Tab-separated table of C-alpha atoms in Angstrom:
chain	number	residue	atom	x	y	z
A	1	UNK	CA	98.545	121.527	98.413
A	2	UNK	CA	99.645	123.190	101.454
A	3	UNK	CA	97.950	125.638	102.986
A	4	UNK	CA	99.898	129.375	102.871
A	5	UNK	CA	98.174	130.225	106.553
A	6	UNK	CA	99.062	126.723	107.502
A	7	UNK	CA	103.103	126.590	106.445
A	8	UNK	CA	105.096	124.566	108.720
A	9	UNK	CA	108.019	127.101	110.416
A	10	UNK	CA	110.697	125.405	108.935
A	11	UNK	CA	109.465	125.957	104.847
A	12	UNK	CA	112.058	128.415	103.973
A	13	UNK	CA	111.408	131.288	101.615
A	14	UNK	CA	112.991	130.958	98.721
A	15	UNK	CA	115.130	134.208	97.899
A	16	UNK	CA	114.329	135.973	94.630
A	17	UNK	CA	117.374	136.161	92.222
A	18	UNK	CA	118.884	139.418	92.866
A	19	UNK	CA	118.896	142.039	89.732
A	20	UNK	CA	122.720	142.033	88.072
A	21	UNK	CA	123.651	145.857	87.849
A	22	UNK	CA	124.319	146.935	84.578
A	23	UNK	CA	127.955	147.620	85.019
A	24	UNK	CA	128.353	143.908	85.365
A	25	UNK	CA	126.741	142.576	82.613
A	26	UNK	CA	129.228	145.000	80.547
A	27	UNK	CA	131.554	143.016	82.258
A	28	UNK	CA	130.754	139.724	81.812
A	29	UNK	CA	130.087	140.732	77.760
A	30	UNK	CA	133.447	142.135	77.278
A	31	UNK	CA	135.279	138.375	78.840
A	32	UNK	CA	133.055	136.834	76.581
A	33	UNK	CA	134.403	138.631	73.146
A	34	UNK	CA	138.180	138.333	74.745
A	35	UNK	CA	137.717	134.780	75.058
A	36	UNK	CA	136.655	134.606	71.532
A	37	UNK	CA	139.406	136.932	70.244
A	38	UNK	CA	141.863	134.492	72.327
A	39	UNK	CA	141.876	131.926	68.899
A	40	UNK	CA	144.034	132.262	66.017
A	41	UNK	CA	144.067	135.807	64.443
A	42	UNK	CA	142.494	135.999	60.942
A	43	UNK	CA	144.741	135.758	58.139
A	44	UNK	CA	142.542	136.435	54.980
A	45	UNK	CA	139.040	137.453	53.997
A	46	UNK	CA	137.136	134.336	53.483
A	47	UNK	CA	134.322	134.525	55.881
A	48	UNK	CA	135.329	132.036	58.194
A	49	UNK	CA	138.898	130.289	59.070
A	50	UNK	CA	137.661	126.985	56.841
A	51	UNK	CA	135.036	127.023	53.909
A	52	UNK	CA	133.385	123.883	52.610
A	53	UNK	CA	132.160	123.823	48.734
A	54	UNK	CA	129.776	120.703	48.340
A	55	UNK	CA	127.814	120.249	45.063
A	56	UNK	CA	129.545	117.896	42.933
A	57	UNK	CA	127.838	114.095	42.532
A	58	UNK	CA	131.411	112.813	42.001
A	59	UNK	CA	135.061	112.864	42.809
A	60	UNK	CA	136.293	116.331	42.598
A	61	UNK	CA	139.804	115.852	40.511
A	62	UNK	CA	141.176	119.363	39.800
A	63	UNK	CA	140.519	123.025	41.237
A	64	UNK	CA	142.220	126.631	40.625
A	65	UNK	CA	141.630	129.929	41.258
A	66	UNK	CA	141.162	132.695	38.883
A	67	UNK	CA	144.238	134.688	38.606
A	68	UNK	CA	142.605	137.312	40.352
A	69	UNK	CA	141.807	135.285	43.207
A	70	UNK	CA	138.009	136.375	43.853
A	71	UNK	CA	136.232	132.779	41.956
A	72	UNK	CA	137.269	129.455	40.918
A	73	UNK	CA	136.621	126.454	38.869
A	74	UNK	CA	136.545	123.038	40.273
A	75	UNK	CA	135.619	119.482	38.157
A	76	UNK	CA	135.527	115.820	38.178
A	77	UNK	CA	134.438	112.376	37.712
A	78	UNK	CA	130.775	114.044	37.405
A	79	UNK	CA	131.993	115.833	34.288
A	80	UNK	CA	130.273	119.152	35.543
A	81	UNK	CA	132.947	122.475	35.884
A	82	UNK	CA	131.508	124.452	38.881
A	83	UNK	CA	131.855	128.016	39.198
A	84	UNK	CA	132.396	129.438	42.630
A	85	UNK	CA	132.933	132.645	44.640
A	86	UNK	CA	135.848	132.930	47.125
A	87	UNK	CA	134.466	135.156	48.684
A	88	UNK	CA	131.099	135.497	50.921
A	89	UNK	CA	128.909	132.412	51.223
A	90	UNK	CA	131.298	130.783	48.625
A	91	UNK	CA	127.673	129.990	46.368
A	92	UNK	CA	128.231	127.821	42.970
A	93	UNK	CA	127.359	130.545	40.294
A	94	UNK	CA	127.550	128.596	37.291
A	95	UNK	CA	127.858	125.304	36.327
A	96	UNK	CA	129.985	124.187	32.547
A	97	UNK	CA	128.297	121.724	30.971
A	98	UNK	CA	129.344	119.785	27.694
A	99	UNK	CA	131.868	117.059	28.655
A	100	UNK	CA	130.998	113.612	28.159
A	101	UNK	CA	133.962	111.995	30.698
A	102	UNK	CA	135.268	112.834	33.805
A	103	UNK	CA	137.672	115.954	33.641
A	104	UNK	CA	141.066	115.265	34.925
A	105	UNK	CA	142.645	118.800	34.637
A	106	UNK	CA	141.678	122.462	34.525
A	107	UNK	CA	144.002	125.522	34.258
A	108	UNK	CA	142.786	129.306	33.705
A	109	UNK	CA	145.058	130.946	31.208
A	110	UNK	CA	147.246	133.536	32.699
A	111	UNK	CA	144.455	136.338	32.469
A	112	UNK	CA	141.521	134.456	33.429
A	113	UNK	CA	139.713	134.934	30.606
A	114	UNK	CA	139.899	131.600	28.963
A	115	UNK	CA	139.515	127.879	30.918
A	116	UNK	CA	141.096	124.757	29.789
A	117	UNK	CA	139.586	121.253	30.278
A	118	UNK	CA	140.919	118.092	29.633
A	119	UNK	CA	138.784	115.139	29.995
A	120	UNK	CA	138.396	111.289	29.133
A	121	UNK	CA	136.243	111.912	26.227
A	122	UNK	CA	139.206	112.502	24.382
A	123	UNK	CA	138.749	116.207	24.321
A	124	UNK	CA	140.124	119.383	25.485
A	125	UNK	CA	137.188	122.103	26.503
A	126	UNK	CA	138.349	126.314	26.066
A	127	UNK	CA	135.639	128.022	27.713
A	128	UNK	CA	134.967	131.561	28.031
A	129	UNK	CA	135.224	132.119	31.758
A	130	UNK	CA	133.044	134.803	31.732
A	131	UNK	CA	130.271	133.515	29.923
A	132	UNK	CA	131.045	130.025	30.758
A	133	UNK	CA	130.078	129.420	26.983
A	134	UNK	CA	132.749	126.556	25.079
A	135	UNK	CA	134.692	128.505	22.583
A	136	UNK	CA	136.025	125.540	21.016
A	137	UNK	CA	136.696	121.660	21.187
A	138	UNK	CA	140.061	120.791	20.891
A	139	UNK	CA	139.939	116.979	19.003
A	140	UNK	CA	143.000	114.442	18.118
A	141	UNK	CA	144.075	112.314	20.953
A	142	UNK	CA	142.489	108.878	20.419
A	143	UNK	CA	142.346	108.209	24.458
A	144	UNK	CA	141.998	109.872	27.583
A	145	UNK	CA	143.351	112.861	28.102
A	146	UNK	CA	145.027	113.525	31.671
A	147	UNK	CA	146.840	116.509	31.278
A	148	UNK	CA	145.921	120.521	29.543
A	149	UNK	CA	148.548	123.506	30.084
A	150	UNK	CA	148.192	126.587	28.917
A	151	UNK	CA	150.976	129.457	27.829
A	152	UNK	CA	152.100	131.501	30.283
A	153	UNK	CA	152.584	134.579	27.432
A	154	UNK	CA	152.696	134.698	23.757
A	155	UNK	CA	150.496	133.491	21.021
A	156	UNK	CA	147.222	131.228	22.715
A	157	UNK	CA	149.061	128.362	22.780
A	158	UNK	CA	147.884	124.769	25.089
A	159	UNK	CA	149.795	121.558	25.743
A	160	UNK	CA	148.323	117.900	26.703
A	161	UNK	CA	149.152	114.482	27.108
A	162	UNK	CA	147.081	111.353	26.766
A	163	UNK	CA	147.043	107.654	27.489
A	164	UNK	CA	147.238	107.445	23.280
A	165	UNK	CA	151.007	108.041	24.558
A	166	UNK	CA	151.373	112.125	23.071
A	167	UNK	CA	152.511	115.032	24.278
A	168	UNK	CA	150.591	117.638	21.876
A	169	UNK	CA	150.492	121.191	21.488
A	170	UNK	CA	147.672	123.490	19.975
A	171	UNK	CA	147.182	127.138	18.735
A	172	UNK	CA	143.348	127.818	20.067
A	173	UNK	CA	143.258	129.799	16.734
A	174	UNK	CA	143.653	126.437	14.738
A	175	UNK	CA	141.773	123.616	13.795
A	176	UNK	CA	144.348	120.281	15.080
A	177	UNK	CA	146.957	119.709	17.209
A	178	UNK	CA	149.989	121.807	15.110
A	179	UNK	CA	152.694	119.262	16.494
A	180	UNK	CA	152.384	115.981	18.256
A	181	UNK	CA	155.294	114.063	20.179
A	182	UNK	CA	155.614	110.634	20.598
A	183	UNK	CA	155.821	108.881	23.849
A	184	UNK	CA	155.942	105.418	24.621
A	185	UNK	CA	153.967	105.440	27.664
A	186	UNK	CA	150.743	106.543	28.549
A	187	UNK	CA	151.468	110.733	29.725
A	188	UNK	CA	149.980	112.241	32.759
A	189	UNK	CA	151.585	115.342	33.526
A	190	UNK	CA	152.223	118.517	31.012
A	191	UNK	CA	153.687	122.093	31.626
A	192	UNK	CA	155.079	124.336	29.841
A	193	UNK	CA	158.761	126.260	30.496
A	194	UNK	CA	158.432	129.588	31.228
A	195	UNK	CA	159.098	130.960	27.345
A	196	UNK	CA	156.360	128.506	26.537
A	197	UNK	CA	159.286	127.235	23.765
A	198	UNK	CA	159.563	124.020	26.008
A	199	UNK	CA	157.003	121.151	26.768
A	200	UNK	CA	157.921	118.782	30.145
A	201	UNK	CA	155.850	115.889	30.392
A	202	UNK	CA	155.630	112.952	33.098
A	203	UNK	CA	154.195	109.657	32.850
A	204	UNK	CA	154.071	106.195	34.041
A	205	UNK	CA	157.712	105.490	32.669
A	206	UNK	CA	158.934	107.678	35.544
A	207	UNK	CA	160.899	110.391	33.381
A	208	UNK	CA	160.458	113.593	33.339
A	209	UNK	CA	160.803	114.379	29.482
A	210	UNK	CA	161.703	117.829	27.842
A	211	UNK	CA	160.400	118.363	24.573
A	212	UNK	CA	162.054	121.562	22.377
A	213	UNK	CA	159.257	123.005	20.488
A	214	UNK	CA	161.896	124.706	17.771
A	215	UNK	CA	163.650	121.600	17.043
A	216	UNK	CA	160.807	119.879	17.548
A	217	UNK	CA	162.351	117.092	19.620
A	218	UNK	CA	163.254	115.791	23.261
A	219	UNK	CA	166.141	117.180	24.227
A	220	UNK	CA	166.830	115.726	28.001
A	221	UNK	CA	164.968	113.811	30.185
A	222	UNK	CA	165.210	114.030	34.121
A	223	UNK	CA	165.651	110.584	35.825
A	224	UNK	CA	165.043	110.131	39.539
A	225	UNK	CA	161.562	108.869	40.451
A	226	UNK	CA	160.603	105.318	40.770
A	227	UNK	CA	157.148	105.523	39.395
A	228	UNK	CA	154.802	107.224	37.167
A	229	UNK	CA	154.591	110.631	37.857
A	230	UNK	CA	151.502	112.520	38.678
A	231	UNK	CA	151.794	116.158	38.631
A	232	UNK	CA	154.037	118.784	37.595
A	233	UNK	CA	154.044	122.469	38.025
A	234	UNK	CA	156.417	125.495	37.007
A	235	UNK	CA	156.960	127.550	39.805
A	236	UNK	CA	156.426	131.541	39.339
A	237	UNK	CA	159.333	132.707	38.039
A	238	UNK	CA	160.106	129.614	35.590
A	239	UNK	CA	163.148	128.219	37.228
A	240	UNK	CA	162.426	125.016	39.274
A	241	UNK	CA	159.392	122.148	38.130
A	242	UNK	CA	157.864	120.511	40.621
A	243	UNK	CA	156.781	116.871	40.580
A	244	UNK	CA	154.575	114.349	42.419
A	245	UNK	CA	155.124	111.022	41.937
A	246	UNK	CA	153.932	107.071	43.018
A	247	UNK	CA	157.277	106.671	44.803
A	248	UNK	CA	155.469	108.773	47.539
A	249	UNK	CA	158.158	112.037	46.955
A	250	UNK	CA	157.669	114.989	45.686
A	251	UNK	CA	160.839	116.482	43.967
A	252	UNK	CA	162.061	119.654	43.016
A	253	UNK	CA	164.190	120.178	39.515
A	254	UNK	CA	166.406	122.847	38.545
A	255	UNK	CA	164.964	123.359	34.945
A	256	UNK	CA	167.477	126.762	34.045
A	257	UNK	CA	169.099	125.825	30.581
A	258	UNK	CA	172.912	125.840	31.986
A	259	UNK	CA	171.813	123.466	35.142
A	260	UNK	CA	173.772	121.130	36.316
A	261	UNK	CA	173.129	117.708	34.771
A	262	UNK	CA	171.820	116.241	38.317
A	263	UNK	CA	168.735	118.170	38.004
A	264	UNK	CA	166.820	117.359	40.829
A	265	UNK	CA	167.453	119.295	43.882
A	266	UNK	CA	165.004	118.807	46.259
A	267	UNK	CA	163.130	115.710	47.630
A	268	UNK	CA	160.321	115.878	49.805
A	269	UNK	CA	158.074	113.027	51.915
A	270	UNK	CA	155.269	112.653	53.730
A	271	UNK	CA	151.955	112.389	51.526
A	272	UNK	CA	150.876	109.337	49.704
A	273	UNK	CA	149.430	107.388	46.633
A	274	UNK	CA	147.629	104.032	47.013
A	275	UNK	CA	145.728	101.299	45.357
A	276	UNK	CA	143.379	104.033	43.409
A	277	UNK	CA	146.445	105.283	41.261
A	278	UNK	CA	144.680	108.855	41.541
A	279	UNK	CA	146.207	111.323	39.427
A	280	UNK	CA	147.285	113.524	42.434
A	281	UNK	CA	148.430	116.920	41.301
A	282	UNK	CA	151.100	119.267	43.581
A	283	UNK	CA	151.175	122.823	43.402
A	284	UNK	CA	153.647	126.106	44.412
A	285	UNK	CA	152.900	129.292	46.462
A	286	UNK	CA	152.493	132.599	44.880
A	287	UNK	CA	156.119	133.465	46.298
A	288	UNK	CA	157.540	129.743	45.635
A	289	UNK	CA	158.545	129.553	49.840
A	290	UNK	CA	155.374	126.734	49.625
A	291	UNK	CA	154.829	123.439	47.986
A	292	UNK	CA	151.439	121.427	48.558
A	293	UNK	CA	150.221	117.881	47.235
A	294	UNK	CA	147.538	115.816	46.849
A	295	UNK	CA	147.537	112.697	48.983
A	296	UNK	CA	145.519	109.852	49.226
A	297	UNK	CA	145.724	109.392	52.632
A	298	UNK	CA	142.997	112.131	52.975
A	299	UNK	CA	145.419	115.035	54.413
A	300	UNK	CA	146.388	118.138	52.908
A	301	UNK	CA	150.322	118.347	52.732
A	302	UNK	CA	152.108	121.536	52.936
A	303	UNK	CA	155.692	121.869	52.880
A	304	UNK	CA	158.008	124.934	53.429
A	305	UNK	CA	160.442	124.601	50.360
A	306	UNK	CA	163.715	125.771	51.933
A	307	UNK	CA	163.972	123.420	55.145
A	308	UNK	CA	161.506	120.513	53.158
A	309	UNK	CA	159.485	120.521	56.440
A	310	UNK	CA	156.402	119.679	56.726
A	311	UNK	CA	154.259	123.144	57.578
A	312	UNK	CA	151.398	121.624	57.256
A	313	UNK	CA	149.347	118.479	57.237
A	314	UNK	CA	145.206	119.366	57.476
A	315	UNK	CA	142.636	117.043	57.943
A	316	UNK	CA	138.877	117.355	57.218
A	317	UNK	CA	138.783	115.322	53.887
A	318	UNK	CA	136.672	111.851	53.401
A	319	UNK	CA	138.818	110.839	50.757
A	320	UNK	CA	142.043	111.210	48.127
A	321	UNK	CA	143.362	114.375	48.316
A	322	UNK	CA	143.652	115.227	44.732
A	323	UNK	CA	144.443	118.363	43.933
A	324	UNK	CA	146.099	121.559	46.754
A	325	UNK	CA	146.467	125.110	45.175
A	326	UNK	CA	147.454	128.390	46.685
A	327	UNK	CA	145.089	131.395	46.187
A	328	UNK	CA	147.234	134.126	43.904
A	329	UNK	CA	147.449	136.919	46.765
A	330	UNK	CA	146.079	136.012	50.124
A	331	UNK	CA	147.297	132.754	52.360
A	332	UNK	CA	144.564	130.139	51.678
A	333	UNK	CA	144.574	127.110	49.954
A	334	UNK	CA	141.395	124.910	48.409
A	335	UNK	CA	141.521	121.565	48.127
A	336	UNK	CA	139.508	118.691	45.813
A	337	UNK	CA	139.490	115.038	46.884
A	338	UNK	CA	137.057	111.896	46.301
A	339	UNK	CA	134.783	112.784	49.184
A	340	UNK	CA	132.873	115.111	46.452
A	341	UNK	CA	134.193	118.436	48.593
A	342	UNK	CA	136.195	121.103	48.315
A	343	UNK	CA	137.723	122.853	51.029
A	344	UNK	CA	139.067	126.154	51.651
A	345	UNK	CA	141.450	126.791	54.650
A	346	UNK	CA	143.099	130.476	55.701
A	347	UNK	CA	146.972	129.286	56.497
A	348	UNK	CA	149.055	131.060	58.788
């Protein structure tokens, strides 16, 4: 150690760090929050710009949001319905239990109050979505069942199809399916029309059929895909379906009863199906100027519906894509794909 009374001349003092005034440091705080409010604005109320939901043990197949947009239900290949908030740390409140197969489809009836499962145990679960106690079991179809939709309005009335090749419909009040229609092919894909008096159904013949629930038969059936057909969803105010099919499109059909008899008026491309034959699902904005669809590519496609661009395509996933849905009122949309996650994202 050197001596201090010793120091060679040329050891230089080292000069002390000199004391910021205050003034500056107000400066240097206020840069720091500009350069943080210099990313995207905020477009809804989710705590941050992307939310991840992880909890299931297996491929997450279907998600929606309540109709009033502050939970939702998600399920899968772990047969589990999870219960989450939108909102806040986005926790898993409750957890459905009672399936014994993977659930391939949920839909919350047009109030919320009721949830509709339909799973490959042959059944169809109505839960209480409050409780999350099973009101009832919904038994018939002797396979798999792909595909639940519940009535917009009217009487409590739910629509499914099955790999037992039916389209059937139920009263929740009753005990059986009160009609059943015969397809040839296995059915993935049921909605209702917007009076709930029709019943469309896609399959893996590649037609969309249309099934007339006071005559009790199919009375057209909408040709234009070249495979089986995935998805299917009404838009808002009942006038166009939407469809996702294996053919890698997405289609639009004009479903009014005095349409033209070239239905289909708008094809869209970009997302994909693959080897795993997923069933992907495709969905419409609140205010129909937004399409989205599953994709097994791993990106979430969104598409504006009057130029058929592609708005959107959002990575983060691990696997399939399966299901996209809009939230009712605000501009995110939650996705479900194989990787076991769900993800929320605020859109512009």
């Amino acid at each position: 150690m050197i001596d201090p009374k010793k120091r060679p001349a040329d050891m230089a003092m080292v000069p002390a760090a000199v004391k910021r005034p205050r003034n500056e440091l107000v400066a240097a705080a206020q840069s720091q929050q500009q350069l943080m409010a210099m990313g995207p604005p905020r477009t809804s109320s989710l705590q941050a710009p992307i939310m991840l939901m992880s909890g299931h043990e297996g491929e997450v197949y279907c998600c929606k949001f309540h109709p009033n947009g502050a939970t939702l239900a998600s399920s899968g290949f772990d047969r589990l319905i999870l219960m989450w908030n939108v909102y806040g740390d986005c926790e898993n409140y409750a957890t459905l239990k009672g399936h014994s197969g993977a659930v391939m489809e949920l839909h919350y009836n047009t109030d919320g109050s009721t949830l509709f499962s339909a799973s490959t145990d042959k059944t169809v679960g109505v839960w209480d979505s409050e409780t999350g106690e099973r009101i009832k079991r919904l038994k018939g179809h002797t396979s798999f069942v792909n595909t639940c939709y519940p009535a917009r309005r009217g009487p409590q009335l739910v629509c499914t199809g099955s790999d037992d090749g039916t389209v059937k419909l139920w009263d929740v009040r009753k005990k059986g399916a009160i009609h059943t229609f015969q397809n040839t092919y296995q059915v993935l894909a049921v909605t209702f029309n917007d009076t709930s008096d029709q019943i469309m159904s896609g399959g893996i013949d590649n037609e969309i059929k249309v099934w007339d629930l006071r005559q009790n038969k199919l009375i057209y059936a909408m040709h234009g895909h070249g495979d089986s057909i995935t998805g299917l969803s009404l838009s808002s105010e009942g006038s166009y379906l939407l469809s996702n099919s294996m053919d890698n499109t997405v289609r639009i059909w004009d479903v009014r009863p005095f349409a033209p008899k070239e239905r289909c008026v708008k094809i869209f491309q970009g997302n994909l199906h693959n080897f795993e034959k997923n069933l992907l699902r495709c969905s419409w904005s609140n205010d129909g100027s937004k399409i989205a669809a599953g994709s097994a590519d791993r990106f979430v496609y969104i598409w504006d519906t009057t130029s058929r661009r592609i708005l959107y395509k959002l990575p983060g996933h691990a696997g399939s894509v399966n299901e996209v849905v809009f939230h009712p009122e605000e501009p995110i949309v939650l996705s479900g794909a194989s990787d076991k996650r769900l993800y929320m994202g605020e859109i512009q």
